Tab-separated table of N, CA and C in Angstrom:
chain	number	residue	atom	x	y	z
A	1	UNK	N	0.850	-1.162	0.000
A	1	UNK	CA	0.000	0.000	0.000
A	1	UNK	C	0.902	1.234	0.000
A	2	UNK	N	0.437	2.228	-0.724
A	2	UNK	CA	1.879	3.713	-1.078
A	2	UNK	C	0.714	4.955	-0.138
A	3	UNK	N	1.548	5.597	0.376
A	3	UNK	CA	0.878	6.588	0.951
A	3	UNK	C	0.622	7.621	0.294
A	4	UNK	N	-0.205	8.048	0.128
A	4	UNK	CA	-0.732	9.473	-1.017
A	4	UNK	C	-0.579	11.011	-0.146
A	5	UNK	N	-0.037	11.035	0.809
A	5	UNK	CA	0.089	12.166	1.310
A	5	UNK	C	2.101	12.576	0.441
A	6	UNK	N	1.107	14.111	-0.027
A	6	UNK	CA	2.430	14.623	-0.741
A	6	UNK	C	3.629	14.888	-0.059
A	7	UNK	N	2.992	15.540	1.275
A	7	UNK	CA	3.825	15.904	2.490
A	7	UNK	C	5.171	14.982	2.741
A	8	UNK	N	5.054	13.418	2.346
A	8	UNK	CA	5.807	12.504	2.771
A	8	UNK	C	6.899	12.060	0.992
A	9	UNK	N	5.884	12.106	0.628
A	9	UNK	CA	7.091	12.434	-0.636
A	9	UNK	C	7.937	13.444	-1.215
A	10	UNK	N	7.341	15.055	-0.431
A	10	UNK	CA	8.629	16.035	-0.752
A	10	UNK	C	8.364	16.687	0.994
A	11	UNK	N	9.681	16.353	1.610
A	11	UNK	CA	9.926	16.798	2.956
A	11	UNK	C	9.273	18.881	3.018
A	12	UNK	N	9.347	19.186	2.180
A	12	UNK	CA	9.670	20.847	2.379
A	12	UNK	C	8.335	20.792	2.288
A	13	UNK	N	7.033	19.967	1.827
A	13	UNK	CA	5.812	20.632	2.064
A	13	UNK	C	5.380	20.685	3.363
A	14	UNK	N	6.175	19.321	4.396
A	14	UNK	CA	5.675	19.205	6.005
A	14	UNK	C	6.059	20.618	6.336
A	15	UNK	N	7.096	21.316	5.993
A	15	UNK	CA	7.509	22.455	6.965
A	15	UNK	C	6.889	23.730	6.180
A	16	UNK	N	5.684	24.269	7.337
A	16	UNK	CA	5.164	25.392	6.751
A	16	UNK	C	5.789	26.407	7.347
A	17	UNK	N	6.940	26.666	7.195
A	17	UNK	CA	7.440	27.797	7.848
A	17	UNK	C	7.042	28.795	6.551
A	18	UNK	N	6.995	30.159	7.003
A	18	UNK	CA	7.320	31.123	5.826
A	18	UNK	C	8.619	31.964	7.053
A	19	UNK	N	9.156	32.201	5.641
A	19	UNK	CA	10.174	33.251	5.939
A	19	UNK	C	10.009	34.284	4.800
A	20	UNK	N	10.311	35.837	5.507
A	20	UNK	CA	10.143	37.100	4.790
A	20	UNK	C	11.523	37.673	5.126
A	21	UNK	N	11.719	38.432	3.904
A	21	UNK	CA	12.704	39.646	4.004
A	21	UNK	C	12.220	41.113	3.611
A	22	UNK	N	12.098	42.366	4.362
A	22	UNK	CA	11.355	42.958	3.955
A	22	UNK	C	12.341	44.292	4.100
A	23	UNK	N	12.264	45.082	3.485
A	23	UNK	CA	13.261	46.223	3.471
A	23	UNK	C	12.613	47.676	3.287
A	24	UNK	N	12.871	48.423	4.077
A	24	UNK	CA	12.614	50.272	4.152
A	24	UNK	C	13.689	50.329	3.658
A	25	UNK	N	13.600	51.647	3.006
A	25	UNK	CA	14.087	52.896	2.862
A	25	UNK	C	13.575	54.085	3.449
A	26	UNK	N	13.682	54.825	4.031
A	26	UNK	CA	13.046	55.913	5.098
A	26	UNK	C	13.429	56.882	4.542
A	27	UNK	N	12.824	57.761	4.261
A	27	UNK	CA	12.842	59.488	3.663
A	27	UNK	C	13.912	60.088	4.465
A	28	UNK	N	14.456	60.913	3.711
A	28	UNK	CA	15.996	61.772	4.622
A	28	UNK	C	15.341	62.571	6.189
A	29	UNK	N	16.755	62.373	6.546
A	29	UNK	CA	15.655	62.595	8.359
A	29	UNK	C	14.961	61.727	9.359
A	30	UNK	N	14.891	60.707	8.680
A	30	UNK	CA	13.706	60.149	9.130
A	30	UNK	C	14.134	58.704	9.666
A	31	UNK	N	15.813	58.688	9.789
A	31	UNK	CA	16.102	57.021	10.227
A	31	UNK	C	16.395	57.137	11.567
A	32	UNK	N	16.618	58.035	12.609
A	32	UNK	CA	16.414	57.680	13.872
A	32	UNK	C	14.979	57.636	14.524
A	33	UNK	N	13.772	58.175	13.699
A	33	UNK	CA	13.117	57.738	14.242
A	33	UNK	C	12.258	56.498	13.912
A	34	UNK	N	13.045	56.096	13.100
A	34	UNK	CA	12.487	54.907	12.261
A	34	UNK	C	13.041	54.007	13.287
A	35	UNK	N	14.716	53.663	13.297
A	35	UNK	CA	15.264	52.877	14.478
A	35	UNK	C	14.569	53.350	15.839
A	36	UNK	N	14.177	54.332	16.250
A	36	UNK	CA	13.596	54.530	17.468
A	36	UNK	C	12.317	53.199	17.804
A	37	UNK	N	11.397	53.404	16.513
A	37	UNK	CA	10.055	52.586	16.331
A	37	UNK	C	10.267	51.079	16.502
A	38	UNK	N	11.511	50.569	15.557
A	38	UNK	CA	12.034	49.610	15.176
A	38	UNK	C	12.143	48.822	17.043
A	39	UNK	N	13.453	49.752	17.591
A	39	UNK	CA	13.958	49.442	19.070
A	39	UNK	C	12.459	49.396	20.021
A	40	UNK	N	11.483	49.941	19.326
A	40	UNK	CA	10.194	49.245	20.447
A	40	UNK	C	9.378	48.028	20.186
A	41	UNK	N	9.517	48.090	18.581
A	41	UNK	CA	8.337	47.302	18.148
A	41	UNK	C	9.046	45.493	18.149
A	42	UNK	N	10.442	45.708	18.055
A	42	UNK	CA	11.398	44.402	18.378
A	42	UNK	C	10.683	43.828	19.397
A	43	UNK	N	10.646	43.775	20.645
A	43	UNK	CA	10.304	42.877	21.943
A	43	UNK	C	9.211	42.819	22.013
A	44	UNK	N	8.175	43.317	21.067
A	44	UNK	CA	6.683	43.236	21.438
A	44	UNK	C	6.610	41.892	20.451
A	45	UNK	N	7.070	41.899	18.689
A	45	UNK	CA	7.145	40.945	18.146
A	45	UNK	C	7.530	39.742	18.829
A	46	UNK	N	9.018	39.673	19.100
A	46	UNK	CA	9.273	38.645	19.871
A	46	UNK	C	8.859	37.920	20.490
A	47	UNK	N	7.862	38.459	20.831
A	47	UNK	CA	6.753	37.361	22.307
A	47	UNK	C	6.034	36.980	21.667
A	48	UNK	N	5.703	37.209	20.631
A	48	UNK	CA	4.592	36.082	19.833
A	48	UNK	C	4.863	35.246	20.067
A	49	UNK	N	3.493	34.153	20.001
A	49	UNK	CA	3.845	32.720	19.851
A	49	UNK	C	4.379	31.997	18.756
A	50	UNK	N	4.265	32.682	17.413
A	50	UNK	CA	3.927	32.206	15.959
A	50	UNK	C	5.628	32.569	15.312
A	51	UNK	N	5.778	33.744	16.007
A	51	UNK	CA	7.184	34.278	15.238
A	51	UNK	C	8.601	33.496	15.553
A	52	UNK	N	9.290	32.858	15.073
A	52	UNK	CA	10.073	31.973	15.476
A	52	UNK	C	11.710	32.761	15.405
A	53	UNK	N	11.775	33.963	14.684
A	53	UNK	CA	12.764	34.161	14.515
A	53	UNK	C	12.377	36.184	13.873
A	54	UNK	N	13.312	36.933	14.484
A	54	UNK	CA	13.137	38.245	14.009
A	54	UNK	C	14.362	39.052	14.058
A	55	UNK	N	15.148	39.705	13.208
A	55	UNK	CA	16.297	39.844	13.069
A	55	UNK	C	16.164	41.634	12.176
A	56	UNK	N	16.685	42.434	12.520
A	56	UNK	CA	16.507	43.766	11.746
A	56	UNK	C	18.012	44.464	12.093
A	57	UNK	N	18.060	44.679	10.858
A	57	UNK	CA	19.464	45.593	10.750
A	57	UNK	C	19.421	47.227	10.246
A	58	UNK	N	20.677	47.482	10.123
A	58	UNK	CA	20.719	49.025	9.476
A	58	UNK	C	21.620	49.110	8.429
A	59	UNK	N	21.523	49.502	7.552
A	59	UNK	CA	22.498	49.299	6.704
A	59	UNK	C	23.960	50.657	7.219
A	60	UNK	N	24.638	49.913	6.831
A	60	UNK	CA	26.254	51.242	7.436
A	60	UNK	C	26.294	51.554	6.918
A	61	UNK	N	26.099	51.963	4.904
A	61	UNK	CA	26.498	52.754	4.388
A	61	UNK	C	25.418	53.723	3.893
A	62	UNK	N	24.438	53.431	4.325
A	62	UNK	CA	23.026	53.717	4.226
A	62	UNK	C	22.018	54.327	5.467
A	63	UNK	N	21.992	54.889	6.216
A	63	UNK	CA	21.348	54.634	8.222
A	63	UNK	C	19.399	54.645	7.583
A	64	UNK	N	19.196	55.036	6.739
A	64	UNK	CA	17.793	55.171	6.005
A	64	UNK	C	17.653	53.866	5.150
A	65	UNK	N	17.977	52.672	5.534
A	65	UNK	CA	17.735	51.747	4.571
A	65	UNK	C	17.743	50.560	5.853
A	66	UNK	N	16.643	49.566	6.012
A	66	UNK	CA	16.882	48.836	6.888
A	66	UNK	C	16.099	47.680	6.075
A	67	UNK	N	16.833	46.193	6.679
A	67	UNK	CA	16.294	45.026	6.335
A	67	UNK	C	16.242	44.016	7.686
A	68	UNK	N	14.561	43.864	7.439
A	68	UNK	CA	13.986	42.867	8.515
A	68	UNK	C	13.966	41.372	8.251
A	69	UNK	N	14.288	40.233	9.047
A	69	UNK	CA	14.541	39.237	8.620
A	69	UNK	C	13.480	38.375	9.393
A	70	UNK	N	12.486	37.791	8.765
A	70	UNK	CA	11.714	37.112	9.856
A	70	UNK	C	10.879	36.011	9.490
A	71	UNK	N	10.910	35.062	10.203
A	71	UNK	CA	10.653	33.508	10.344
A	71	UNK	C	9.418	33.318	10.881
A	72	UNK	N	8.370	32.501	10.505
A	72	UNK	CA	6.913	32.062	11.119
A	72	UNK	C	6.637	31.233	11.042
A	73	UNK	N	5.855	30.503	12.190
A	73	UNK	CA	5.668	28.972	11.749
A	73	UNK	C	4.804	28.421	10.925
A	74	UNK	N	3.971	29.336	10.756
A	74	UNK	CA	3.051	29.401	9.519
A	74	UNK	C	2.430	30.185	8.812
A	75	UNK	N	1.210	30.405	8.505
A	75	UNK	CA	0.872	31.394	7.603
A	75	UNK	C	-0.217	31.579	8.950
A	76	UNK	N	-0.607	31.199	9.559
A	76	UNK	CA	-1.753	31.951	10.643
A	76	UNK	C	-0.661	32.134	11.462
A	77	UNK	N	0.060	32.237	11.841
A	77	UNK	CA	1.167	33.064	12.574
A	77	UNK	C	1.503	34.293	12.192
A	78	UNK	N	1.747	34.306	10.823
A	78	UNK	CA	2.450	35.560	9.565
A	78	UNK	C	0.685	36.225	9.691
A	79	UNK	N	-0.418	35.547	9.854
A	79	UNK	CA	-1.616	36.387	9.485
A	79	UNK	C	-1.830	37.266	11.207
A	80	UNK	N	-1.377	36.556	12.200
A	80	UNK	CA	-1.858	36.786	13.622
A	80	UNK	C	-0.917	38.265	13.793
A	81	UNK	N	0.333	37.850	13.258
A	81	UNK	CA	1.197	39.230	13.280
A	81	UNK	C	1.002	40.235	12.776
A	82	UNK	N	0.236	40.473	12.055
A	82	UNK	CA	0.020	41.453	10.967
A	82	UNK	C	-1.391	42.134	11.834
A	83	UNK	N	-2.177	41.257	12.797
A	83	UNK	CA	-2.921	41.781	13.810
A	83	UNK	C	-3.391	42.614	14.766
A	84	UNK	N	-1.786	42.254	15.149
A	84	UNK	CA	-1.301	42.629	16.751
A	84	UNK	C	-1.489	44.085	16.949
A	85	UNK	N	-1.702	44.398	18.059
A	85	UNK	CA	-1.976	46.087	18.084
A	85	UNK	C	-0.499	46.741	17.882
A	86	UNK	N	0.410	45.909	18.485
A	86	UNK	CA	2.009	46.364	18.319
A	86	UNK	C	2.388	46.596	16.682
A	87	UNK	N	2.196	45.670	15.767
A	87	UNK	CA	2.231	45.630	14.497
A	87	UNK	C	1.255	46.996	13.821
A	88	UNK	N	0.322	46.863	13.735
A	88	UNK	CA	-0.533	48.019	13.643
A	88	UNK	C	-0.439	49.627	13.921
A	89	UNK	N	-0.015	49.431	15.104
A	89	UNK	CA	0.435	50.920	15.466
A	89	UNK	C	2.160	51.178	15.392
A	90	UNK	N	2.836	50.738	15.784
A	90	UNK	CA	4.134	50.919	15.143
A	90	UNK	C	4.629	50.908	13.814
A	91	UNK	N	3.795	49.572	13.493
A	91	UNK	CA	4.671	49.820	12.132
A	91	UNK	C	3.757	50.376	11.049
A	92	UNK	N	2.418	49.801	11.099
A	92	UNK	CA	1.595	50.660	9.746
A	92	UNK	C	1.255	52.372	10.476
A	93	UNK	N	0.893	52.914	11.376
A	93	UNK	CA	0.779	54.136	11.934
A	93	UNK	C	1.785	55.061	12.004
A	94	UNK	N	2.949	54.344	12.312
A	94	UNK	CA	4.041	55.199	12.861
A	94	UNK	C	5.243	55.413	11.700
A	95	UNK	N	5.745	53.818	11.125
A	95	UNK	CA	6.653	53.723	10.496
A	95	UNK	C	6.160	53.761	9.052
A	96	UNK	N	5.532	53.135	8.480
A	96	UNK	CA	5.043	53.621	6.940
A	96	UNK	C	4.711	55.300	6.851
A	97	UNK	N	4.120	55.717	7.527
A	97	UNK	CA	4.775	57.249	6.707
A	97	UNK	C	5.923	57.803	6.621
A	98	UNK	N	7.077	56.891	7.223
A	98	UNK	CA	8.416	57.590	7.227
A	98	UNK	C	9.182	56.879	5.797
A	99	UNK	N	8.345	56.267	5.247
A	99	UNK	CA	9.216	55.643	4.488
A	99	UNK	C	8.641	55.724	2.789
A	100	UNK	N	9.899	55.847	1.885
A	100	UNK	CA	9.407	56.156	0.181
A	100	UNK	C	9.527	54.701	0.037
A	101	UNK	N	10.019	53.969	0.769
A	101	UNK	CA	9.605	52.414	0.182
A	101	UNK	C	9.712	51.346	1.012
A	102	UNK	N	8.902	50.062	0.845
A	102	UNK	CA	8.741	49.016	1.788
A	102	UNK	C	8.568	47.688	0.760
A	103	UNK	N	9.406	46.885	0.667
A	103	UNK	CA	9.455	45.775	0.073
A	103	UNK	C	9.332	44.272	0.700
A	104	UNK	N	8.489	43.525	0.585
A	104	UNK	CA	8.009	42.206	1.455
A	104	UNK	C	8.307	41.300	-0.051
A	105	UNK	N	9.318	40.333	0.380
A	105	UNK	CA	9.835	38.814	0.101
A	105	UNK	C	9.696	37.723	0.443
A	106	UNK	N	8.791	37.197	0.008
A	106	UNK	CA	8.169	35.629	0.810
A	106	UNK	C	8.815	34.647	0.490
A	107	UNK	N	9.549	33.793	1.616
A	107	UNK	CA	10.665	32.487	1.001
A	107	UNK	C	9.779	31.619	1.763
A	108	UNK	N	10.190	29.960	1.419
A	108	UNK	CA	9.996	28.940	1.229
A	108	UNK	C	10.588	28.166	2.074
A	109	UNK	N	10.659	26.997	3.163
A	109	UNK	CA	11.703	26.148	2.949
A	109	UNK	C	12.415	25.534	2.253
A	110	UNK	N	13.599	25.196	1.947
A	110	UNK	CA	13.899	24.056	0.672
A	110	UNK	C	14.621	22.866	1.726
């Protein structure tokens, strides 16, 4: 008897992780208080249950250009985050008007 679950014939469908890379650029002026937002909205993410991994940098040759690195265990995790009052008010309230651009990259396991 062959098992018909796909899951078991390609390993990467069991793991629903999503991973995103998502990148600002912040209007001139506007990257300390972008890192200001950033340095609050870090530890509120973190405590999720869903978020497995959250990583944000600054670029050095750049201080107006930042890339967020972040891991979920699934897609109702990635949907629960996008929820949160922390998410909501920091980053769509506070931080999208500081910025001429915001780019979201959805990866895969392999």
């Amino acid at each position: 008897m062959t098992n018909s679950d796909p899951r078991l014939a390609d390993p990467r469908l069991a793991d629903q992780r999503l991973a995103f890379t998502v990148t600002w650029d912040v209007r001139d002026g506007e990257a300390a208080a972008a890192a200001a937002i950033i340095a609050r909205f870090v530890p509120a993410a973190r405590g999720e249950p869903g978020l497995e991994l959250l990583m944000v940098n600054q670029c050095s040759s750049n201080p107006g250009q930042f890339l967020f690195y972040e891991v979920f265990k699934d897609a109702a995790a990635f949907e629960a985050h996008q929820h949160t009052p922390h998410f909501k008010t920091m980053i769509l309230q506070q931080a999208v008007p500081l910025l001429t651009r915001r780019d979201r990259v959805q990866y895969i396991p392999l």
